[in-house]
Structures are given as C-alpha cells and as structure tokens.
Amino acid sequence: MIKTILLNNRPIGKPTVSNFEFVTEDKELTISKGEILLETAYVSVDPYLRGRMSDAKSYVPPFELNQPVQSGVVAKVIASKNEKFKIGDYVSGMLNWSTQQVSNGEGLNKVDGHKAPLSTYLGVLGMTGLTAYLGLTEIGKPKKGETIVVSGAAGAVGSVVGQIAKILGLRVIGIAGTDEKIEMLKSKFGFDEGINYNTTKDMKAAIAEAAPNGVDLYFDNVGGPISDAVLFNINRFARIIICGAISVYNETEIPKSMSVQPFLVKNSALMQGFIVSNYADKFPEAIQQLAGWLAEDKLTYTETIVDGFDNIPQAFIDLFEGKNKGKMIVKI
Ligand code: NDP
C-alpha cells in the first residue's frame, strides 16, 4: 500500500486540509537500472512551501495541481539498482510526500544516523540550519558586542540564528508568540531577552528596552508590524537580513506596509533578502561548522515531531498557528 499526498487545489488565505488529496495505491513499486526504491522516514514541513502552493512567480516553480507535494525528506533505501546506494542507506533530498517512491538518486545526499539523529538532517544540520548560519554570517557580518534581534526566534531557523549569534559574542533578543517559547529561548538557547509579540502592546518600546544600545542586526523571519517595530530601533550601519515573511504568506491582498526607505537612509542601513541556495557552494563548510558546534555542545536544537504520514498537511498548517517549537517534522 503506497500513500501519496497531492495538491488538490491552491490555498486562498490560510491553507486547510481540503487543499490536499490523499491517494492510496495497492501496488508494488519496481526499479530499473540506476534507480533506488525509497521508504520515507521523516518529512519536513516548512513555511516556504506555502509560496509553492500559489500560482505566483517565484524563485522555484509552483507545485502543479494533482501532483505530489514535495519537501525535504529523509528516506531509507529499501531496494537498489544504483551502485552509489545500498539497501539500508538513508538519504535526504527534495522528495514527494509519499510513503514510498522511486528515485534515480540525483540530488540526494547520504545521511548517517549514527553521527546525528536522522531528523536533524532536515533541521539544524539541514536546510534550516544552513539558512540560519549563512544568512547571519554572509549578510549580517556579525561583530562581537553588537545587538541582534531575531523574529520567529523559537522556530527552526530563528532558534539557530540566536544561538550562533551568542557563540559569536552578540547580545541576542528573540521575538516569539508565547511565554513558553520566550522561556525556552532564554533557558535552552541562551538568548539574553525575549519579547512575546502576542502580549506586548508596544513592540517598539519593548525592543528599545531590550536593546538599550540599539539594534545592529535584525534577522527577519516574519515581516509585517513586528519588523516595522524593529526598524524604529536600528543603529547606524545596521544590517537587516530578510529571511522570510511568514506573517504575510497567507494574505490575499498585497499588505499595506510602512515605508522602510527613510529608516534605511537615515541609518545608512543595509536590507537584503536571500535564498539559502544562493550559498550552495558554502554548504559543506557551513555543515561542518554547525556539526562541530553541536559536538562541542555550543549549539543545541529542539524539534516538534508529529507522528504519522496522514498528519503531514495538518503539521504544515500548524506552522501558521505557531504550534511548533524548533523544527516541525513528521515521522512516518
Ligand atoms: P518556523 O520553525 O519558525 O515556524 C514558523 C513559526 O512562525 C511559527 O512557529 C510561529 O511562531 C511563527 N509565525 C507564524 N505565523 C506568524 C505571524 N503571523 N507572525 C509572526 N510569527 C508567526 O519556520 P522556519 O524556521 O522553517 O522558517 C522561518 C522563516 O524563514 C519563514 O519565513 C521561512 O519562509 C523562512 N525561510 C527562508 C529561507 C530562505 O532561504 N530565505 C529558508 C528557510 C526558511 P510564533 O509562535 O513565534 O508565532
């Protein structure tokens, strides 16, 4: 029995489970020369997938309707006619939301569950860890003693950004949506300050209080009014790293937003967006650095692991409700 999840219709506003269709096929997959048969072990759900579900031009083509949704997956090789892979190997890569699938191995990386838990290759040692490290270091160019604000701080990317900034000697302020998350930022991840944007009336004042010397770096995962409040507090030559804008991903109209230009001009500040794949040539050294910090216990991580293939769409939707702490992953 093979289960697959297709994109049934494009979400309008917040995604719902009815945007997806489950297909169950009672068949056995066979492989030809050069192919491998994969059994899915862990599926990553990520906010950026929302963009691919829309029919808008972006850096990757949209998902096609009635075709499998794809995301980062860790899978086990259960049959192989490809000399690069043997039965029992685990691989990670962009794969279908299917319990089993055939691949020619292109774009897949072998991962070692003895070196680190398999799920971490979708998080701290995978795409989100790379995003945190490369966005912060390549664009942010952080310097010891500076102050950084991180939004979406308790999520997969944000929690790693804050910890790396601490390792590099910065004062770190995290913004997240619950008191429990703020507590976690400070006690588990070593953030200096945390601000719950859901209970704070005046974000601009709260950021000013948490950053008495002003904000030198802002790692922006959310966009919208939270980011506006940070801009009021930036210093001269601030660097604003635009990683994502989850607060507007489900908007059906172009949101009215504050003009950022005066803030950037007045402060000679830099604002730059990025896609982690811009830095693909730096992935090996970045992974080595992240794995090194993990081994030295300088870096830690948290995951929200949801059980069961059928729960993939709901786990994805729950990202927009802040139900995850750290990386949201579905275990199959
Ligand atoms: P997270 O693990 O951070 O999960 C999403 C979190 O966003 C939720 O837990 C929730 O936390 C927060 N959130 C949801 N809705 C809102 C809202 N309306 N306003 C503010 N916060 C909200 O996801 P990732 O770490 O995987 O991704 C973080 C960001 O980075 C996303 O914007 C994503 O698109 C982007 N990204 C960009 C990449 C790139 O290459 N540029 C690569 C990977 C990710 P809370 O409870 O705090 O609200």
Short mmCIF file of C-alpha atoms and ligand atoms in Angstrom, two decimals:
data_model
loop_
_atom_site.label_atom_id
_atom_site.label_comp_id
_atom_site.label_asym_id
_atom_site.label_seq_id
_atom_site.Cartn_x
_atom_site.Cartn_y
_atom_site.Cartn_z
CA MET A 1 0.00 0.00 0.00
CA ILE A 2 1.55 3.32 -1.06
CA LYS A 3 0.14 6.61 0.13
CA THR A 4 0.79 9.93 -1.58
CA ILE A 5 -0.42 13.47 -0.88
CA LEU A 6 -1.29 15.64 -3.87
CA LEU A 7 -2.02 19.35 -4.05
CA ASN A 8 -5.73 19.25 -4.81
CA ASN A 9 -6.41 22.99 -5.05
CA ARG A 10 -4.44 26.13 -4.33
CA PRO A 11 -4.96 27.62 -0.85
CA ILE A 12 -6.64 31.00 -0.65
CA GLY A 13 -5.56 32.57 2.61
CA LYS A 14 -4.61 30.08 5.27
CA PRO A 15 -4.14 26.53 3.92
CA THR A 16 -6.62 23.84 5.01
CA VAL A 17 -6.51 20.04 4.78
CA SER A 18 -9.02 20.23 1.92
CA ASN A 19 -6.24 21.73 -0.24
CA PHE A 20 -4.67 18.27 -0.24
CA GLU A 21 -5.78 14.90 -1.55
CA PHE A 22 -4.65 11.53 -0.22
CA VAL A 23 -4.17 8.79 -2.78
CA THR A 24 -3.71 5.17 -1.74
CA GLU A 25 -2.46 2.67 -4.29
CA ASP A 26 -2.36 -1.06 -3.78
CA LYS A 27 0.74 -1.74 -5.84
CA GLU A 28 4.40 -2.67 -5.56
CA LEU A 29 6.94 -0.26 -6.98
CA THR A 30 9.68 -1.76 -9.16
CA ILE A 31 13.02 -0.21 -10.06
CA SER A 32 15.09 -0.21 -13.24
CA LYS A 33 18.86 0.04 -13.68
CA GLY A 34 20.24 3.16 -11.97
CA GLU A 35 17.22 3.55 -9.68
CA ILE A 36 16.56 3.11 -5.97
CA LEU A 37 13.39 2.42 -4.02
CA LEU A 38 12.91 4.68 -1.03
CA GLU A 39 10.79 4.34 2.07
CA THR A 40 10.05 7.68 3.71
CA ALA A 41 11.21 8.08 7.31
CA TYR A 42 10.89 11.83 8.09
CA VAL A 43 9.16 14.65 6.22
CA SER A 44 9.98 18.31 6.73
CA VAL A 45 7.14 20.81 6.65
CA ASP A 46 8.23 24.39 6.02
CA PRO A 47 6.58 27.80 5.69
CA TYR A 48 8.14 28.37 2.25
CA LEU A 49 6.00 25.53 0.85
CA ARG A 50 3.06 27.92 1.13
CA GLY A 51 4.62 30.01 -1.64
CA ARG A 52 4.95 26.99 -3.93
CA MET A 53 1.27 26.21 -3.42
CA SER A 54 0.35 29.55 -5.01
CA ASP A 55 0.45 30.12 -8.71
CA ALA A 56 2.78 33.12 -8.46
CA LYS A 57 6.19 33.64 -10.00
CA SER A 58 8.95 32.92 -7.51
CA TYR A 59 12.45 31.51 -7.25
CA VAL A 60 11.08 27.98 -7.66
CA PRO A 61 8.17 26.94 -9.88
CA PRO A 62 4.80 26.43 -8.17
CA PHE A 63 3.59 22.91 -7.32
CA GLU A 64 1.36 21.54 -10.02
CA LEU A 65 -2.21 20.69 -9.15
CA ASN A 66 -2.99 16.97 -8.75
CA GLN A 67 0.72 16.21 -8.42
CA PRO A 68 2.55 15.15 -5.25
CA VAL A 69 3.68 17.89 -2.88
CA GLN A 70 7.44 17.82 -2.30
CA SER A 71 9.64 18.91 0.59
CA GLY A 72 12.81 17.88 2.35
CA VAL A 73 12.58 14.17 3.20
CA VAL A 74 14.82 11.61 4.87
CA ALA A 75 14.23 8.16 3.40
CA LYS A 76 15.63 4.65 3.65
CA VAL A 77 16.90 2.78 0.60
CA ILE A 78 14.92 -0.49 0.52
CA ALA A 79 15.99 -1.67 -2.95
CA SER A 80 18.82 -0.50 -5.18
CA LYS A 81 19.99 -0.88 -8.76
CA ASN A 82 22.28 2.14 -8.38
CA GLU A 83 25.86 1.45 -7.35
CA LYS A 84 26.05 4.67 -5.29
CA PHE A 85 23.37 3.49 -2.86
CA LYS A 86 22.90 0.24 -0.99
CA ILE A 87 19.95 -1.20 0.90
CA GLY A 88 19.81 0.29 4.39
CA ASP A 89 21.39 3.63 3.43
CA TYR A 90 19.49 6.75 4.43
CA VAL A 91 19.29 9.72 2.09
CA SER A 92 17.93 13.24 2.28
CA GLY A 93 16.64 15.43 -0.52
CA MET A 94 13.61 17.01 -2.11
CA LEU A 95 11.15 14.15 -2.45
CA ASN A 96 7.43 13.54 -2.75
CA TRP A 97 5.01 13.34 0.14
CA SER A 98 4.74 9.58 -0.47
CA THR A 99 5.34 6.61 1.80
CA GLN A 100 7.47 5.02 -0.95
CA GLN A 101 8.95 6.30 -4.19
CA VAL A 102 11.46 5.53 -6.90
CA SER A 103 14.44 7.83 -7.50
CA ASN A 104 17.46 7.87 -9.79
CA GLY A 105 19.47 9.23 -6.85
CA GLU A 106 20.08 12.65 -8.37
CA GLY A 107 20.06 15.44 -5.80
CA LEU A 108 20.06 13.01 -2.87
CA ASN A 109 22.68 13.08 -0.14
CA LYS A 110 23.52 10.13 2.05
CA VAL A 111 23.00 10.86 5.75
CA ASP A 112 24.37 8.96 8.71
CA GLY A 113 22.00 8.24 11.59
CA HIS A 114 24.94 7.18 13.76
CA LYS A 115 26.57 10.63 13.54
CA ALA A 116 23.38 12.56 14.34
CA PRO A 117 19.67 11.71 14.65
CA LEU A 118 18.15 11.33 11.18
CA SER A 119 15.62 14.12 11.78
CA THR A 120 18.41 16.67 12.29
CA TYR A 121 19.32 16.44 8.59
CA LEU A 122 16.03 18.27 7.95
CA GLY A 123 16.70 20.88 10.64
CA VAL A 124 19.83 22.02 12.39
CA LEU A 125 22.09 20.00 10.03
CA GLY A 126 19.86 20.62 7.02
CA MET A 127 18.19 23.44 5.18
CA THR A 128 17.06 25.47 8.19
CA GLY A 129 20.43 25.28 9.95
CA LEU A 130 22.16 26.37 6.74
CA THR A 131 19.69 29.24 6.34
CA ALA A 132 20.42 30.45 9.86
CA TYR A 133 24.20 30.21 9.56
CA LEU A 134 24.63 31.56 6.04
CA GLY A 135 22.03 34.34 6.29
CA LEU A 136 23.54 35.56 9.54
CA THR A 137 27.20 35.34 8.57
CA GLU A 138 27.11 36.20 4.86
CA ILE A 139 24.69 39.13 5.01
CA GLY A 140 24.75 40.08 8.69
CA LYS A 141 28.54 40.01 9.12
CA PRO A 142 28.04 40.00 12.90
CA LYS A 143 30.64 41.53 15.18
CA LYS A 144 31.26 40.77 18.83
CA GLY A 145 29.42 43.14 21.14
CA GLU A 146 26.69 44.01 18.64
CA THR A 147 22.98 43.56 19.34
CA ILE A 148 20.78 41.36 17.17
CA VAL A 149 17.02 40.96 17.12
CA VAL A 150 15.63 37.70 15.72
CA SER A 151 11.95 37.31 14.84
CA GLY A 152 10.37 33.88 14.58
CA ALA A 153 13.00 33.21 17.20
CA ALA A 154 11.61 29.95 18.61
CA GLY A 155 11.33 28.29 15.21
CA ALA A 156 13.74 26.16 13.24
CA VAL A 157 15.75 28.98 11.68
CA GLY A 158 15.38 31.58 14.44
CA SER A 159 16.47 29.35 17.32
CA VAL A 160 19.70 28.52 15.48
CA VAL A 161 20.34 32.15 14.47
CA GLY A 162 20.12 33.27 18.09
CA GLN A 163 22.49 30.59 19.31
CA ILE A 164 25.08 31.29 16.62
CA ALA A 165 24.88 34.98 17.45
CA LYS A 166 25.55 34.12 21.10
CA ILE A 167 28.54 31.97 20.11
CA LEU A 168 29.85 34.99 18.15
CA GLY A 169 29.50 37.24 21.20
CA LEU A 170 26.39 39.29 20.40
CA ARG A 171 23.55 40.43 22.63
CA VAL A 172 20.55 38.44 21.40
CA ILE A 173 16.90 39.43 21.61
CA GLY A 174 14.28 36.98 20.37
CA ILE A 175 10.68 37.68 19.37
CA ALA A 176 8.17 34.82 19.55
CA GLY A 177 4.47 34.16 20.11
CA THR A 178 4.08 32.58 23.56
CA ASP A 179 5.54 32.96 27.06
CA GLU A 180 6.57 29.30 26.95
CA LYS A 181 8.61 29.97 23.83
CA ILE A 182 10.22 33.05 25.40
CA GLU A 183 11.18 30.98 28.42
CA MET A 184 12.70 28.36 26.12
CA LEU A 185 14.69 31.00 24.22
CA LYS A 186 16.34 32.12 27.42
CA SER A 187 16.74 28.84 29.32
CA LYS A 188 17.54 26.42 26.48
CA PHE A 189 19.07 28.63 23.80
CA GLY A 190 20.78 31.30 25.90
CA PHE A 191 19.04 34.38 24.44
CA ASP A 192 19.53 37.49 26.57
CA GLU A 193 16.00 38.81 26.17
CA GLY A 194 12.71 37.65 24.72
CA ILE A 195 9.56 39.51 23.70
CA ASN A 196 6.16 37.87 23.28
CA TYR A 197 4.60 39.78 20.39
CA ASN A 198 1.13 38.47 21.22
CA THR A 199 1.05 40.02 24.69
CA THR A 200 3.23 43.11 24.16
CA LYS A 201 1.20 46.21 23.35
CA ASP A 202 4.06 48.49 22.36
CA MET A 203 6.62 46.43 20.44
CA LYS A 204 8.68 49.49 19.53
CA ALA A 205 9.14 50.37 23.22
CA ALA A 206 9.74 46.76 24.25
CA ILE A 207 12.53 46.41 21.69
CA ALA A 208 14.07 49.72 22.81
CA GLU A 209 14.06 48.47 26.39
CA ALA A 210 15.59 45.10 25.49
CA ALA A 211 18.22 46.76 23.28
CA PRO A 212 19.45 49.80 25.22
CA ASN A 213 22.32 50.26 22.74
CA GLY A 214 20.06 49.94 19.70
CA VAL A 215 19.80 47.17 17.13
CA ASP A 216 22.78 46.44 14.87
CA LEU A 217 21.37 43.35 13.18
CA TYR A 218 17.86 42.18 12.54
CA PHE A 219 17.24 38.62 11.29
CA ASP A 220 13.71 38.85 9.93
CA ASN A 221 11.64 35.69 9.59
CA VAL A 222 8.20 37.23 9.84
CA GLY A 223 7.83 40.68 8.22
CA GLY A 224 4.77 42.86 8.97
CA PRO A 225 4.29 45.06 12.04
CA ILE A 226 6.83 43.16 14.16
CA SER A 227 9.54 44.11 11.68
CA ASP A 228 8.31 47.70 11.50
CA ALA A 229 8.78 47.96 15.27
CA VAL A 230 12.36 46.73 14.95
CA LEU A 231 13.17 49.32 12.27
CA PHE A 232 12.42 52.14 14.72
CA ASN A 233 15.31 50.86 16.83
CA ILE A 234 18.08 50.25 14.31
CA ASN A 235 21.53 51.76 14.62
CA ARG A 236 23.73 53.37 12.01
CA PHE A 237 25.05 50.77 9.54
CA ALA A 238 22.52 48.19 10.75
CA ARG A 239 22.16 45.03 8.63
CA ILE A 240 18.65 43.71 8.12
CA ILE A 241 18.59 40.14 6.88
CA ILE A 242 15.32 39.31 5.17
CA CYS A 243 14.94 35.56 5.50
CA GLY A 244 11.17 35.23 5.38
CA ALA A 245 7.85 36.94 5.96
CA ILE A 246 5.53 34.32 7.39
CA SER A 247 3.11 36.95 8.73
CA VAL A 248 2.09 37.81 5.17
CA TYR A 249 2.28 34.42 3.41
CA ASN A 250 -1.48 33.87 3.76
CA GLU A 251 -2.55 37.40 2.83
CA THR A 252 -4.91 37.53 -0.13
CA GLU A 253 -4.12 41.16 -0.95
CA ILE A 254 -0.80 42.97 -1.03
CA PRO A 255 -0.47 44.23 2.56
CA LYS A 256 -0.13 47.94 3.22
CA SER A 257 3.18 48.37 4.97
CA MET A 258 5.40 51.04 6.38
CA SER A 259 7.90 52.71 4.07
CA VAL A 260 11.29 51.35 5.02
CA GLN A 261 13.32 53.79 2.93
CA PRO A 262 13.60 56.63 5.49
CA PHE A 263 14.87 54.21 8.13
CA LEU A 264 17.47 52.79 5.78
CA VAL A 265 18.66 56.18 4.53
CA LYS A 266 18.80 57.80 7.96
CA ASN A 267 20.82 54.91 9.36
CA SER A 268 22.88 54.02 6.27
CA ALA A 269 21.41 50.57 6.84
CA LEU A 270 21.51 47.54 4.57
CA MET A 271 18.44 45.39 3.96
CA GLN A 272 18.95 42.25 1.93
CA GLY A 273 16.80 39.27 1.14
CA PHE A 274 18.29 35.89 0.33
CA ILE A 275 17.53 32.32 -0.60
CA VAL A 276 19.72 29.77 1.14
CA SER A 277 20.59 28.10 -2.17
CA ASN A 278 22.42 31.32 -3.18
CA TYR A 279 25.18 29.99 -0.95
CA ALA A 280 25.18 26.35 -2.13
CA ASP A 281 28.96 26.46 -2.61
CA LYS A 282 29.32 27.17 1.12
CA PHE A 283 27.07 24.31 2.33
CA PRO A 284 29.90 21.83 3.11
CA GLU A 285 31.84 24.28 5.30
CA ALA A 286 28.64 25.51 6.95
CA ILE A 287 27.52 21.97 7.81
CA GLN A 288 30.96 21.23 9.20
CA GLN A 289 30.75 24.31 11.41
CA LEU A 290 27.22 23.50 12.63
CA ALA A 291 28.12 19.85 13.31
CA GLY A 292 31.25 21.00 15.15
CA TRP A 293 29.29 23.32 17.43
CA LEU A 294 26.73 20.56 18.06
CA ALA A 295 29.50 18.13 19.01
CA GLU A 296 31.00 20.73 21.35
CA ASP A 297 27.57 21.35 22.92
CA LYS A 298 27.78 25.01 21.93
CA LEU A 299 24.69 24.56 19.78
CA THR A 300 21.53 22.68 20.60
CA TYR A 301 18.17 22.27 18.90
CA THR A 302 14.59 21.39 19.50
CA GLU A 303 12.11 19.62 17.25
CA THR A 304 8.37 19.20 17.20
CA ILE A 305 7.88 15.69 15.85
CA VAL A 306 4.38 14.83 14.66
CA ASP A 307 3.61 11.15 14.17
CA GLY A 308 2.10 9.65 11.05
CA PHE A 309 2.01 10.22 7.31
CA ASP A 310 -1.64 11.31 7.35
CA ASN A 311 -0.76 14.25 9.61
CA ILE A 312 1.65 15.93 7.16
CA PRO A 313 -0.86 18.54 5.88
CA GLN A 314 -2.02 19.46 9.39
CA ALA A 315 1.57 19.76 10.62
CA PHE A 316 2.25 22.14 7.73
CA ILE A 317 -0.87 24.21 8.54
CA ASP A 318 0.10 24.31 12.23
CA LEU A 319 3.25 26.27 11.35
CA PHE A 320 0.99 29.26 10.73
CA GLU A 321 -0.50 28.84 14.23
CA GLY A 322 2.89 28.69 15.90
CA LYS A 323 2.24 25.16 17.18
CA ASN A 324 5.88 24.15 16.67
CA LYS A 325 8.92 24.77 18.80
CA GLY A 326 12.07 24.48 16.73
CA LYS A 327 11.86 22.35 13.58
CA MET A 328 8.48 20.89 12.65
CA ILE A 329 8.97 17.36 11.33
CA VAL A 330 6.61 14.48 10.59
CA LYS A 331 7.81 10.98 11.47
CA ILE A 332 6.41 8.33 9.17
P1 NDP B 1 9.46 28.12 11.98
O1 NDP B 1 10.01 26.88 12.56
O2 NDP B 1 9.92 29.42 12.53
O3 NDP B 1 7.87 28.03 12.05
C1 NDP B 1 7.05 29.09 11.78
C2 NDP B 1 6.85 30.00 13.02
O4 NDP B 1 6.45 31.27 12.56
C3 NDP B 1 5.75 29.54 13.92
O5 NDP B 1 6.13 28.61 14.87
C4 NDP B 1 5.27 30.85 14.56
O6 NDP B 1 5.92 31.06 15.80
C5 NDP B 1 5.72 31.92 13.57
N1 NDP B 1 4.56 32.59 12.99
C6 NDP B 1 3.51 32.03 12.37
N2 NDP B 1 2.64 32.97 11.96
C7 NDP B 1 3.17 34.17 12.36
C8 NDP B 1 2.75 35.53 12.25
N3 NDP B 1 1.60 35.85 11.63
N4 NDP B 1 3.52 36.49 12.78
C9 NDP B 1 4.68 36.18 13.39
N5 NDP B 1 5.14 34.92 13.53
C10 NDP B 1 4.40 33.93 13.01
O7 NDP B 1 9.76 28.14 10.43
P2 NDP B 1 11.20 28.13 9.76
O8 NDP B 1 12.23 28.35 10.79
O9 NDP B 1 11.31 26.94 8.88
O10 NDP B 1 11.13 29.41 8.82
C11 NDP B 1 11.22 30.70 9.38
C12 NDP B 1 11.17 31.73 8.26
O11 NDP B 1 12.30 31.57 7.43
C13 NDP B 1 9.95 31.59 7.37
O12 NDP B 1 9.52 32.88 7.00
C14 NDP B 1 10.51 30.86 6.15
O13 NDP B 1 9.76 31.10 4.99
C15 NDP B 1 11.90 31.44 6.09
N6 NDP B 1 12.89 30.61 5.39
C16 NDP B 1 13.64 31.21 4.44
C17 NDP B 1 14.63 30.54 3.79
C18 NDP B 1 15.45 31.24 2.79
O14 NDP B 1 16.23 30.60 2.08
N7 NDP B 1 15.33 32.55 2.71
C19 NDP B 1 14.88 29.10 4.07
C20 NDP B 1 14.09 28.58 5.17
C21 NDP B 1 13.12 29.32 5.79
P3 NDP B 1 5.32 32.07 16.92
O15 NDP B 1 4.62 31.22 17.94
O16 NDP B 1 6.52 32.74 17.44
O17 NDP B 1 4.37 32.98 16.22
#
